[in-house]
CSV table of C-alpha atoms and ligand atoms in Angstrom, one decimal:
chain,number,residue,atom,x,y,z
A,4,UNK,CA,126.9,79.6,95.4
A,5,UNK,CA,122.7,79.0,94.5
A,6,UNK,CA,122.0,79.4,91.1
A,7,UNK,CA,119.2,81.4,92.0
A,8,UNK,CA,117.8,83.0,95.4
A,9,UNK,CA,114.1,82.6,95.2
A,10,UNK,CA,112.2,85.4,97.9
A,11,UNK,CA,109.2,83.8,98.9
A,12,UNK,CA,107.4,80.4,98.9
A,13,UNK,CA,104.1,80.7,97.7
A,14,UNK,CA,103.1,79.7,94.0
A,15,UNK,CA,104.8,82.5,92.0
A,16,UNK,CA,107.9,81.4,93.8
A,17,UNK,CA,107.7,78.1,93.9
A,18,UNK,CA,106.1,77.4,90.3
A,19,UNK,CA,109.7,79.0,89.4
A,20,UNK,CA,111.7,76.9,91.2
A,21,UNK,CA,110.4,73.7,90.7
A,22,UNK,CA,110.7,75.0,86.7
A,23,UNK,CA,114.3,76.0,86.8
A,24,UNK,CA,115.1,73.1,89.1
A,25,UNK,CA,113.9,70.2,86.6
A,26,UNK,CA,114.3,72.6,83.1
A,27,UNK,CA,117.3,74.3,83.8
A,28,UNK,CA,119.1,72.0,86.1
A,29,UNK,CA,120.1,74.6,87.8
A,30,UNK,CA,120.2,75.1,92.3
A,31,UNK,CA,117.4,76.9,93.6
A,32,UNK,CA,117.3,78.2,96.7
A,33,UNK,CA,113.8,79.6,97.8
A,34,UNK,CA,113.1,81.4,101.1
A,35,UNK,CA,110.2,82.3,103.1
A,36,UNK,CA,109.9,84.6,106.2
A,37,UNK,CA,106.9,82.9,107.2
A,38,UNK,CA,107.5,79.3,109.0
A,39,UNK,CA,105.5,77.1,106.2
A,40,UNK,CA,105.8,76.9,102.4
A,41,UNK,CA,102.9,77.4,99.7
A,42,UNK,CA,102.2,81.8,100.9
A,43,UNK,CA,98.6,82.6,101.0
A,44,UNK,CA,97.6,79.3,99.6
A,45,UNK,CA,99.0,77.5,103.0
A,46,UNK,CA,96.5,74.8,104.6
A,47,UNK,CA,97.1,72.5,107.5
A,48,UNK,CA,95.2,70.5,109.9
A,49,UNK,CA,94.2,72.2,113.2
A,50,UNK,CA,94.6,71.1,116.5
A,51,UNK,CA,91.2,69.6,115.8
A,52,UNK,CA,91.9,67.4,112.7
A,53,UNK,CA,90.1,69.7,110.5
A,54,UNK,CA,92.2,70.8,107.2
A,55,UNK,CA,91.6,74.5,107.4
A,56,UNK,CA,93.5,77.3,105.1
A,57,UNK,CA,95.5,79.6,107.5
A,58,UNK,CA,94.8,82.5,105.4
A,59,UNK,CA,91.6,82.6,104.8
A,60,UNK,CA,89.5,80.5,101.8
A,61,UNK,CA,91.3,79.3,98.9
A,62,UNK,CA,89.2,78.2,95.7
A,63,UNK,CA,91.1,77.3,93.0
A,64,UNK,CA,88.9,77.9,89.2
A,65,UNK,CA,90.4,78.8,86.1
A,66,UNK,CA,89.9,78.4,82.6
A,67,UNK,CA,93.1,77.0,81.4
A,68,UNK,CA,93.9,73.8,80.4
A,69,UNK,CA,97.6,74.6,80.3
A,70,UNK,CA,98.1,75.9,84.0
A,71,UNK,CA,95.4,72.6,85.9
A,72,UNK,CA,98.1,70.6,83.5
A,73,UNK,CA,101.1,71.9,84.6
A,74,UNK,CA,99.8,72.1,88.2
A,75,UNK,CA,98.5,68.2,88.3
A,76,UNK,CA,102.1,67.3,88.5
A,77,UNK,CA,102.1,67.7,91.6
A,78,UNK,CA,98.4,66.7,92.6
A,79,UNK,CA,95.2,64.9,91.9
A,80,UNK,CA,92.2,66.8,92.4
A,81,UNK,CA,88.7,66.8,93.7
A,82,UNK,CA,85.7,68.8,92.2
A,83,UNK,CA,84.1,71.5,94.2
A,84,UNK,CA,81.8,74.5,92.8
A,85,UNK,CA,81.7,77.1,95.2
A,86,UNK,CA,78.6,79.0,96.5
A,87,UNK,CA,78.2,81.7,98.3
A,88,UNK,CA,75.4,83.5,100.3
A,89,UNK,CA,74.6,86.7,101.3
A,90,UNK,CA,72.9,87.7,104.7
A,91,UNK,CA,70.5,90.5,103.3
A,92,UNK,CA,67.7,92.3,104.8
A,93,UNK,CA,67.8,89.3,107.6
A,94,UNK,CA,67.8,86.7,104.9
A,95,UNK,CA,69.8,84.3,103.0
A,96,UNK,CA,70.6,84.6,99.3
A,97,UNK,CA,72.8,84.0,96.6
A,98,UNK,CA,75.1,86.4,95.6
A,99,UNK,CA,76.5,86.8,92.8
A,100,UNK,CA,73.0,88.2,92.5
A,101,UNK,CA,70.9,86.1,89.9
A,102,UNK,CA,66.8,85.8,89.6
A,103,UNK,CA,66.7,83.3,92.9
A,104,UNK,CA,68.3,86.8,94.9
A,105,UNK,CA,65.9,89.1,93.0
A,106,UNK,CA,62.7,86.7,93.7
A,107,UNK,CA,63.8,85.9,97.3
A,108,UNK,CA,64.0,90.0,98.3
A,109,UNK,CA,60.9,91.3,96.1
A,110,UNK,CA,58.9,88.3,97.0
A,111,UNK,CA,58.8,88.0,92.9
A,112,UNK,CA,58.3,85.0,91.0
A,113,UNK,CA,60.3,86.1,88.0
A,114,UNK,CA,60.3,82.8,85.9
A,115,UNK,CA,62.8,83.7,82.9
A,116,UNK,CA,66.2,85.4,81.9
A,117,UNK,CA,64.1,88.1,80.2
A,118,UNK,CA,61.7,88.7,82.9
A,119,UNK,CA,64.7,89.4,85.4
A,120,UNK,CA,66.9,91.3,82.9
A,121,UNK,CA,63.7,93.7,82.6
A,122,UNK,CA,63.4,93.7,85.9
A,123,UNK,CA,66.3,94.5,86.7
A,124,UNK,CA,66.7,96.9,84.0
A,125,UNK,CA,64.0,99.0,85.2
A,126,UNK,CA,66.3,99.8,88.2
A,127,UNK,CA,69.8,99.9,86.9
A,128,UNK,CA,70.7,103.8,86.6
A,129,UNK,CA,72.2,104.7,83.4
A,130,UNK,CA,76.1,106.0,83.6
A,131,UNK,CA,78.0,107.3,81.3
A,132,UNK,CA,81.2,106.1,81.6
A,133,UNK,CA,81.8,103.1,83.6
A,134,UNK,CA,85.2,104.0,86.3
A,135,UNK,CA,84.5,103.0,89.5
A,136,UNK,CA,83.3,100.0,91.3
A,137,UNK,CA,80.0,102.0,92.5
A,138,UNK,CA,79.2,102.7,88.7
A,139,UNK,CA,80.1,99.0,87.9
A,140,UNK,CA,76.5,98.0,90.3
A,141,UNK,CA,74.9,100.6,90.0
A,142,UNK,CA,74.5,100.4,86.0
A,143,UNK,CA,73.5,96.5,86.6
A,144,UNK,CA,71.2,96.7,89.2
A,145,UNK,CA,70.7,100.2,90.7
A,146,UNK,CA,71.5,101.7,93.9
A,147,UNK,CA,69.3,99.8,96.2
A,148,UNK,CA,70.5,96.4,95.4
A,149,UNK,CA,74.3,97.9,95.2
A,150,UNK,CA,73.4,99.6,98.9
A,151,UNK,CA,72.3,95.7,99.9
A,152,UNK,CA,75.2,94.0,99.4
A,153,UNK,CA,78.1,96.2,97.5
A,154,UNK,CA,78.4,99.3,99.5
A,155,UNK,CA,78.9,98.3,103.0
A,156,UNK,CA,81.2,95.0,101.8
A,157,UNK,CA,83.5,97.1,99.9
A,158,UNK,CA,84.1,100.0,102.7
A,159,UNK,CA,84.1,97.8,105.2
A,160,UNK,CA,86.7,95.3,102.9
A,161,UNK,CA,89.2,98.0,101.8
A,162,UNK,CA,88.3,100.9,104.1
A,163,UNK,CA,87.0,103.0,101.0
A,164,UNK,CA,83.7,103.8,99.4
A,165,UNK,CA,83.2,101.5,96.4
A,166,UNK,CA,83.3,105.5,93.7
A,167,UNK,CA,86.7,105.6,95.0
A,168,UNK,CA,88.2,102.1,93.9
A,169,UNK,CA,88.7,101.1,90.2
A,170,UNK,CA,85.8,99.2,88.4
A,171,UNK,CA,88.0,96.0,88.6
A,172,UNK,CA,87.5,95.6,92.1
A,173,UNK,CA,83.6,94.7,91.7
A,174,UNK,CA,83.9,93.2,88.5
A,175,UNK,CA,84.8,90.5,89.7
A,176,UNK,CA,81.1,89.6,90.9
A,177,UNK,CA,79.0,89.2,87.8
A,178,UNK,CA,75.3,89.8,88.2
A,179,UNK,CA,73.3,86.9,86.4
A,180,UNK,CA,69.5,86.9,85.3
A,181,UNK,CA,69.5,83.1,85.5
A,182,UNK,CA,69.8,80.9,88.8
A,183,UNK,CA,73.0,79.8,88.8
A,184,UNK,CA,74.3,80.0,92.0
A,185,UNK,CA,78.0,79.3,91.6
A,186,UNK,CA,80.0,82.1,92.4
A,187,UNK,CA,82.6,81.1,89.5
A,188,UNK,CA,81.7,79.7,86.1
A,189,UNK,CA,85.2,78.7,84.9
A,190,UNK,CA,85.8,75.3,83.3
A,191,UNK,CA,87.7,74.4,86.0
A,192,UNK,CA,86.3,74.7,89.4
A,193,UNK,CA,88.8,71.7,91.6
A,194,UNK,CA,90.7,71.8,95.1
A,195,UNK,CA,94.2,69.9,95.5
A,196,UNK,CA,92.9,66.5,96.5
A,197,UNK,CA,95.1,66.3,99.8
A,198,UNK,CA,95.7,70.4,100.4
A,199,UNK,CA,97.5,72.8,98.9
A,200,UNK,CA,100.7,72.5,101.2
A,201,UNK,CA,100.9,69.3,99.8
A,202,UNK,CA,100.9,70.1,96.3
A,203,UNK,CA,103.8,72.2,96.8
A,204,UNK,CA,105.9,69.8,98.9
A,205,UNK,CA,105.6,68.1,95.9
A,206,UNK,CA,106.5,71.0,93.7
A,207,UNK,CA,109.8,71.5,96.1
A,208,UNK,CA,110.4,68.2,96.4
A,209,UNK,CA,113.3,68.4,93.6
A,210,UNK,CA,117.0,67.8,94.4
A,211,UNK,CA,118.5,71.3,93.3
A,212,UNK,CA,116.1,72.8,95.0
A,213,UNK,CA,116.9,73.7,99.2
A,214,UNK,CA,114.3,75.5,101.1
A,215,UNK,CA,115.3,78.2,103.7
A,216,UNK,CA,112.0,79.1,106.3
A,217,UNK,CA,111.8,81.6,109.2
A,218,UNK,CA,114.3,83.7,106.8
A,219,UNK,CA,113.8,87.5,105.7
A,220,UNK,CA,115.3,88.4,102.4
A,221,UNK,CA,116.8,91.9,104.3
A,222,UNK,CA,118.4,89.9,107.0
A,223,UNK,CA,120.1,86.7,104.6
A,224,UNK,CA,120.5,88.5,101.5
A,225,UNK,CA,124.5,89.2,101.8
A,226,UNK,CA,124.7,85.7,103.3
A,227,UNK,CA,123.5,83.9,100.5
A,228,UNK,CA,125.7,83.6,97.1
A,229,UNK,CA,123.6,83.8,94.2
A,230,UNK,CA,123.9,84.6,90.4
A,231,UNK,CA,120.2,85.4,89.8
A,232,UNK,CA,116.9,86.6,92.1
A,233,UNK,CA,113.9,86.0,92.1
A,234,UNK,CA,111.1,88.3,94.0
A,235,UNK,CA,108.0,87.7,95.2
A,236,UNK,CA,107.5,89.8,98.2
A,237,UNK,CA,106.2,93.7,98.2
A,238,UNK,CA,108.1,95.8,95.5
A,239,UNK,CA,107.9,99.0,97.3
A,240,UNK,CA,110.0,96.8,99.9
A,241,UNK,CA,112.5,96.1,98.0
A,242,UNK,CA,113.3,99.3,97.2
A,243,UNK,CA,113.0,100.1,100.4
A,244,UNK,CA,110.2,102.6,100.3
A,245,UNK,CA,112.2,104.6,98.2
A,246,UNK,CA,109.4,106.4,96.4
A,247,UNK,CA,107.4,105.9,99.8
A,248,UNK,CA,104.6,103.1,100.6
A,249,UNK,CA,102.3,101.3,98.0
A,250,UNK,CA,98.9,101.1,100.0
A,251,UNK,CA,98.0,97.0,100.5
A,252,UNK,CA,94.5,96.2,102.4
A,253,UNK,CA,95.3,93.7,105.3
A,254,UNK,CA,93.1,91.1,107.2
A,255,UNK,CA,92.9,89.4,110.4
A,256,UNK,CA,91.7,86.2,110.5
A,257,UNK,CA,89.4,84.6,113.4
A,258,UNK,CA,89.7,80.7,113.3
A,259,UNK,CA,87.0,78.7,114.9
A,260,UNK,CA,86.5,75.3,115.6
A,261,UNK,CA,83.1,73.5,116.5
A,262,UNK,CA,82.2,70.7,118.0
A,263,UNK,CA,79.5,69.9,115.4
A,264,UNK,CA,79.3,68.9,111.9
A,265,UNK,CA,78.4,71.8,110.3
A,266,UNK,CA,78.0,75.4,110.9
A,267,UNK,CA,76.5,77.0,107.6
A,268,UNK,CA,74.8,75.3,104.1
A,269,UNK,CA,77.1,76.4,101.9
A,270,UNK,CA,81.5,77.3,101.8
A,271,UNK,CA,80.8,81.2,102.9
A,272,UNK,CA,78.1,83.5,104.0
A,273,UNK,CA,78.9,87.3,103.1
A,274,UNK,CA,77.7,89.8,105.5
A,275,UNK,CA,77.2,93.2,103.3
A,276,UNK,CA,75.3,95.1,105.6
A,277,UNK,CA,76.1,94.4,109.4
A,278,UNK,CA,79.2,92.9,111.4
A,279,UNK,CA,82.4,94.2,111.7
A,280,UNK,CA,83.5,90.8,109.9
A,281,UNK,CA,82.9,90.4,106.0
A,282,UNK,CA,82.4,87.0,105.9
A,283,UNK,CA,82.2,83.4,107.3
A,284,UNK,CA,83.8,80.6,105.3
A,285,UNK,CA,83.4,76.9,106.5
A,286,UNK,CA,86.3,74.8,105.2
A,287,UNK,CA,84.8,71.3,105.4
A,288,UNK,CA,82.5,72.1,102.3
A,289,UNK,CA,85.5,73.5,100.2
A,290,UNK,CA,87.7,70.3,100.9
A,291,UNK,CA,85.2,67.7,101.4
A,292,UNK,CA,86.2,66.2,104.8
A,293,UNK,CA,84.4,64.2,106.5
A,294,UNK,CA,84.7,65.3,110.6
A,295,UNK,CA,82.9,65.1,113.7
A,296,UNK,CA,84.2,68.9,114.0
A,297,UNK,CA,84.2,71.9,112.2
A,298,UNK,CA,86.3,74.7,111.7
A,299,UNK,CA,85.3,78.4,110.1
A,300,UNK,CA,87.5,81.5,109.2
A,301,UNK,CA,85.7,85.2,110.2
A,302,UNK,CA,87.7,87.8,108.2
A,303,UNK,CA,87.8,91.2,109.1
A,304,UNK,CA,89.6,93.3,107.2
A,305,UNK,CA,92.1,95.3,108.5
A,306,UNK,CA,94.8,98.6,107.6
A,307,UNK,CA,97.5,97.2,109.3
A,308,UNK,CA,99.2,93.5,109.1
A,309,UNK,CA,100.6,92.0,106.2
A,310,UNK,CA,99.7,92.8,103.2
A,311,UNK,CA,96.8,90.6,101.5
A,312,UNK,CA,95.4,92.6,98.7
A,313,UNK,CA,96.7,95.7,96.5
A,314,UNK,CA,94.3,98.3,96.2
A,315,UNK,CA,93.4,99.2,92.7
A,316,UNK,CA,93.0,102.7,92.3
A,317,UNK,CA,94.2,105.0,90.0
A,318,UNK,CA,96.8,106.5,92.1
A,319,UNK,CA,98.4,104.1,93.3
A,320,UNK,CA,98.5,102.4,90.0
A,321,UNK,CA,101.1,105.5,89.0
A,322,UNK,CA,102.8,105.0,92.2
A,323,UNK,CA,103.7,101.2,91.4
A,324,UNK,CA,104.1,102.1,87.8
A,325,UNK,CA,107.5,104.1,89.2
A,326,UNK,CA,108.7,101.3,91.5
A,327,UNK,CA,108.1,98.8,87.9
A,328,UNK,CA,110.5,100.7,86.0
A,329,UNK,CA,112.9,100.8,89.1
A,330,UNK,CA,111.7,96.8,89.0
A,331,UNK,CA,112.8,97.1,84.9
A,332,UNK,CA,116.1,98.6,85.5
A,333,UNK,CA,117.6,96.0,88.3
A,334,UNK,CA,119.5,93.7,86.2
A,335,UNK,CA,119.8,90.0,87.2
A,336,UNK,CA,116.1,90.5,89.1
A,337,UNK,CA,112.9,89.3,88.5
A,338,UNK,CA,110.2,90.5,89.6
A,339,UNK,CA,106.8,87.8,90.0
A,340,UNK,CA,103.3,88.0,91.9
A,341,UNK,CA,100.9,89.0,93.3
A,342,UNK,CA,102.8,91.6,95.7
A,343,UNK,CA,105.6,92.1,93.0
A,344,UNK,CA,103.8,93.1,90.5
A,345,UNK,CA,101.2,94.6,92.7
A,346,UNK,CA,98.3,93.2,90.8
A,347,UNK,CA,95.4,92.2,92.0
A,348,UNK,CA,95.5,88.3,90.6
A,349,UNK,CA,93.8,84.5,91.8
A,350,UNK,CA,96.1,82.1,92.0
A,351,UNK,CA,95.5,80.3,88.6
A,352,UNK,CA,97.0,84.1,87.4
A,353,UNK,CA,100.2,83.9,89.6
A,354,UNK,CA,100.3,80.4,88.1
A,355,UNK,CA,100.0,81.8,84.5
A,356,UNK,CA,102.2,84.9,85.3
A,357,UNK,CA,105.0,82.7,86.6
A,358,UNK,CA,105.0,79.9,83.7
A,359,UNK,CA,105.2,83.4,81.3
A,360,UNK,CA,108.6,84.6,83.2
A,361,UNK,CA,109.8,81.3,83.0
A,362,UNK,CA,109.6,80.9,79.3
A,363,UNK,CA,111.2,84.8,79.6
A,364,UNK,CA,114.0,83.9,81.1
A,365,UNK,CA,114.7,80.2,78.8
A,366,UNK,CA,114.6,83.1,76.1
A,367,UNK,CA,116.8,85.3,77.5
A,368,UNK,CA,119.2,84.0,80.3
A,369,UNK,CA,121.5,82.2,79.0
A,370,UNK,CA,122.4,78.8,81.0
A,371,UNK,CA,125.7,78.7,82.9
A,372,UNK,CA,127.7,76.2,84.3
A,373,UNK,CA,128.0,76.0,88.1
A,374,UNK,CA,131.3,75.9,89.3
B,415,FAD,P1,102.0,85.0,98.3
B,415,FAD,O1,101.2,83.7,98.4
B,415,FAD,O2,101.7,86.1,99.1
B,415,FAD,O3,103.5,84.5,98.5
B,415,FAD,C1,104.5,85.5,98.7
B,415,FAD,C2,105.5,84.9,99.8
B,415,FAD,O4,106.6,85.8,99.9
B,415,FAD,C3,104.8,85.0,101.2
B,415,FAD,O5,104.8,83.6,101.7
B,415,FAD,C4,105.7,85.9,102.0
B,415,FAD,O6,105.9,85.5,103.4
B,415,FAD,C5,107.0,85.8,101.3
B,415,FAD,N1,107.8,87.1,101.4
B,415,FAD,C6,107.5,88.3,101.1
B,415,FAD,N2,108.5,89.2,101.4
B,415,FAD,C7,109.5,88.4,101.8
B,415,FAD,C8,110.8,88.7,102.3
B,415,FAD,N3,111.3,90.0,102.3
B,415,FAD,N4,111.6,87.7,102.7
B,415,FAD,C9,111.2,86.4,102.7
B,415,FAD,N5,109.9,86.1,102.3
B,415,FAD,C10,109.1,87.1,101.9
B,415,FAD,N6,93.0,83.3,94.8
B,415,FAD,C11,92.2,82.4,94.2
B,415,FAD,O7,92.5,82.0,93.1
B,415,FAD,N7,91.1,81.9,94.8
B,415,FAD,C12,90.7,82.3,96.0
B,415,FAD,O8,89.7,81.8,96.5
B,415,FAD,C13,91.5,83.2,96.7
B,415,FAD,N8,91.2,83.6,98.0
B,415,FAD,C14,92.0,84.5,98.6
B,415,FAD,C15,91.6,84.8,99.9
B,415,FAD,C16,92.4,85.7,100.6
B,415,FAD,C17,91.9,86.1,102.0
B,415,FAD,C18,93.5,86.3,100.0
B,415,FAD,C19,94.4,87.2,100.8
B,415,FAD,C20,93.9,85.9,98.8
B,415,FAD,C21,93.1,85.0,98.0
B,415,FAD,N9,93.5,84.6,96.8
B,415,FAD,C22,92.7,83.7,96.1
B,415,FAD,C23,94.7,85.1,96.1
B,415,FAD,C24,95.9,84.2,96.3
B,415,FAD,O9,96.2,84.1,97.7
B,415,FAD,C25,97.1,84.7,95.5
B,415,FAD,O10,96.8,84.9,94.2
B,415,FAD,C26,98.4,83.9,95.6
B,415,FAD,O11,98.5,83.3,96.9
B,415,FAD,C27,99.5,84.8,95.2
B,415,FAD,O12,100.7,84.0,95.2
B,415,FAD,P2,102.1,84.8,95.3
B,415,FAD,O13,103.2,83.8,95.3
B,415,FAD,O14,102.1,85.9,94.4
B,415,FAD,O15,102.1,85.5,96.8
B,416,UDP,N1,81.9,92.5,97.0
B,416,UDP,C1,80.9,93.1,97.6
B,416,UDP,N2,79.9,92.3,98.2
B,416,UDP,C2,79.9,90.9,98.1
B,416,UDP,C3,81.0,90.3,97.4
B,416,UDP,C4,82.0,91.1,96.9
B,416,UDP,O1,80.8,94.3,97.7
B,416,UDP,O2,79.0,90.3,98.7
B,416,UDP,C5,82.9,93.3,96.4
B,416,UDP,C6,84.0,93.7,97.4
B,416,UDP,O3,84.5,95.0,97.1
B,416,UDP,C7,85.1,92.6,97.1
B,416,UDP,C8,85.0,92.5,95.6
B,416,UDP,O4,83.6,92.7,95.3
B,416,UDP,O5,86.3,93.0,97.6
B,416,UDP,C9,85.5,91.2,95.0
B,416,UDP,O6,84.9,90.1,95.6
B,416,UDP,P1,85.7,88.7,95.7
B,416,UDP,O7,84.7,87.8,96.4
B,416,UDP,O8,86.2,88.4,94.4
B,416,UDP,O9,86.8,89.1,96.8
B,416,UDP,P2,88.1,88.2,97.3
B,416,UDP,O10,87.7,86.8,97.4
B,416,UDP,O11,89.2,88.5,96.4
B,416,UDP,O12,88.3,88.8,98.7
């Protein structure tokens, strides 16, 4: 008999196992259908040598203290600030779009904040009420910069136009006035030293807790004794589709390796307005490796496959709202994650969302002793 049944290995499971391992003292055991730990966040070397991430790029950024502390437990780090560029009009530029992107495509020499604010003020279109992701651009910058490098991304990414998915989804791309040309700002912008699968060997490395791989929670589930679950996987699966599917936007992933150093100048090159891909990332500049090879990651996105991203919109917002207080009413349960909780979240969030059930369930489950 496990203590607990953890369903899936990526960091909202395993944060909570290595917690109630070492915390609780309680057994853990945590399953994965996939053959590898550490989810989305997995890494590995290729045939090559070359320490790619299997599921596309993984930049870890955050602004908490609490959650690089908890997770440097289990690794040292390096720096890395990510940029990103965007192939527009057959050139180059940042994106997030700042006064370098505005200069580079008007053939401008906008020298201050205020001269590109006005500028770009004098295009931005006035909306009412800010909903969508279209209005979220559009009110920045205007329609032909949104067109450039918004439009075309974000139906080609989740096979919608950008007026029919929340404002969160573009949100997430500031627009600047100044030339920095990071595309996150956080305090903390670091990669796991040695790779994320690493990092979570380490975090599973403790005695009460086993690890099951290869295994689906439908086909062990009334093998495996356990007094508490945790789940990470889809909710909608769990219930098994009971109020029928919550939509999740897939990928498929194109890994290439090179014989040469280096393919592209910076970690990823988005491709708003042509290819069937959405972009190119190049691993060796996010981990810092030094090899004669290279490898890079297309991404084109994708309605079937596993599911990668939920897709915020308003309806299916009410649709997950029903399986959550299904979620609410399964007793000895919990739910965590990104495909749990059908949010949207980075991975310092799942970090921070699982810490938070943790100290839940100090407050509320009482220990027991195992027999
Ligand atoms: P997951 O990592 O998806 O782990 C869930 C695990 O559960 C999976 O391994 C799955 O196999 C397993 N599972 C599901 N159902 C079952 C079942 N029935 N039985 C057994 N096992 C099951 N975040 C960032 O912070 N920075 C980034 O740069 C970034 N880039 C991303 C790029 C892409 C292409 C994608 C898709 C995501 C990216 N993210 C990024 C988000 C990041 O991947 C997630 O926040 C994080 O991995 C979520 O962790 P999780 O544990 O909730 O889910
Ligand atoms: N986006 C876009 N053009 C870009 C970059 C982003 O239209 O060049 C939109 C797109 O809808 C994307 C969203 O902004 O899904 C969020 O971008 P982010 O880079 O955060 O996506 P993720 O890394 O999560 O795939």
């Amino acid at each position: 008999m496990y203590d607990w049944l953890i369903v899936g290995a990526g960091f909202a499971g395993s944060v909570l196992a290595e917690r109630i391992a070492s915390q609780r003292d309680q057994s853990v055991l945590i399953i994965d259908r996939r053959p590898h730990i550490a989810g989305n966040a997995y890494d590995r070397h290729d045939d090559a040598g070359v320490l790619m991430h299997q599921y596309g790029p993984h930049i870890f950024h955050t602004n908490s203290d609490a959650i690089v502390e908890h997770l440097s437990q289990f690794t040292a780090w390096r720096p890395y600030e990510h940029r990103v560029l965007a192939r527009v009009d057959g050139k180059l530029v940042p994106i997030p779009i700042n006064r370098t992107t505005v200069n580079a495509l008007y053939d401008l020499d906008l020298k201050t904040d205020e001269e590109a604010e006005a500028f770009l003020g004098s295009r931005a279109e006035p909306v009412e009420e800010i909903r969508t992701s279209e209005d979220v651009v559009v009110s920045k910058v205007g329609r032909e910069l949104y067109e450039k490098f918004f439009r075309g991304y974000t139906t080609k990414q989740w096979g919608l136009d950008p007026s029919e998915l929340d404002k969160s989804v573009t949100s997430r791309v500031p627009t600047r006035t100044n030339d920095d040309d990071r595309y996150f700002t956080d305090t903390h912008q670091i990669m796991p030293k040695h790779g994320y699968t690493r990092m979570f060997e380490k975090m599973l490395a403790h005695p009460n807790i086993k690890v099951m791989l290869n295994a689906d929670y439908r086909e062990v589930r009334d093998m495996i004794p356990h007094r508490r679950l945790i789940f990470t996987g889809p909710v909608d699966e769990f219930f098994d589709f009971r109020y029928g599917r919550l939509p999740y936007r897939s990928l498929r992933f194109e890994h290439v390796t090179l014989e040469q150093e280096r393919y592209q100048d910076v970690g990823t090159v988005n491709y708003p307005m042509s290819e069937a891909y959405t972009r190119i990332s190049e691993y060796k500049h996010i981990t810092g490796q030094k090899h004669h090879a290279t490898t890079i990651t297309y991404e084109y996105p994708s309605a079937t496959g596993d599911p990668y991203y939920p897709i915020p919109r308003a309806e299916n917002q009410a649709l997950y709202k029903r399986y959550q207080a299904l979620a609410n009413q399964t007793e000895n349960v919990h739910f965590v994650g990104r495909l749990a909780t059908y949010r949207y979240y980075n991975m310092d969030q799942v970090v921070g969302q699982a810490l938070a059930e943790f100290r839940r369930i100090q407050e509320t489950v009482p220990l027991w002793t195992s027999p």
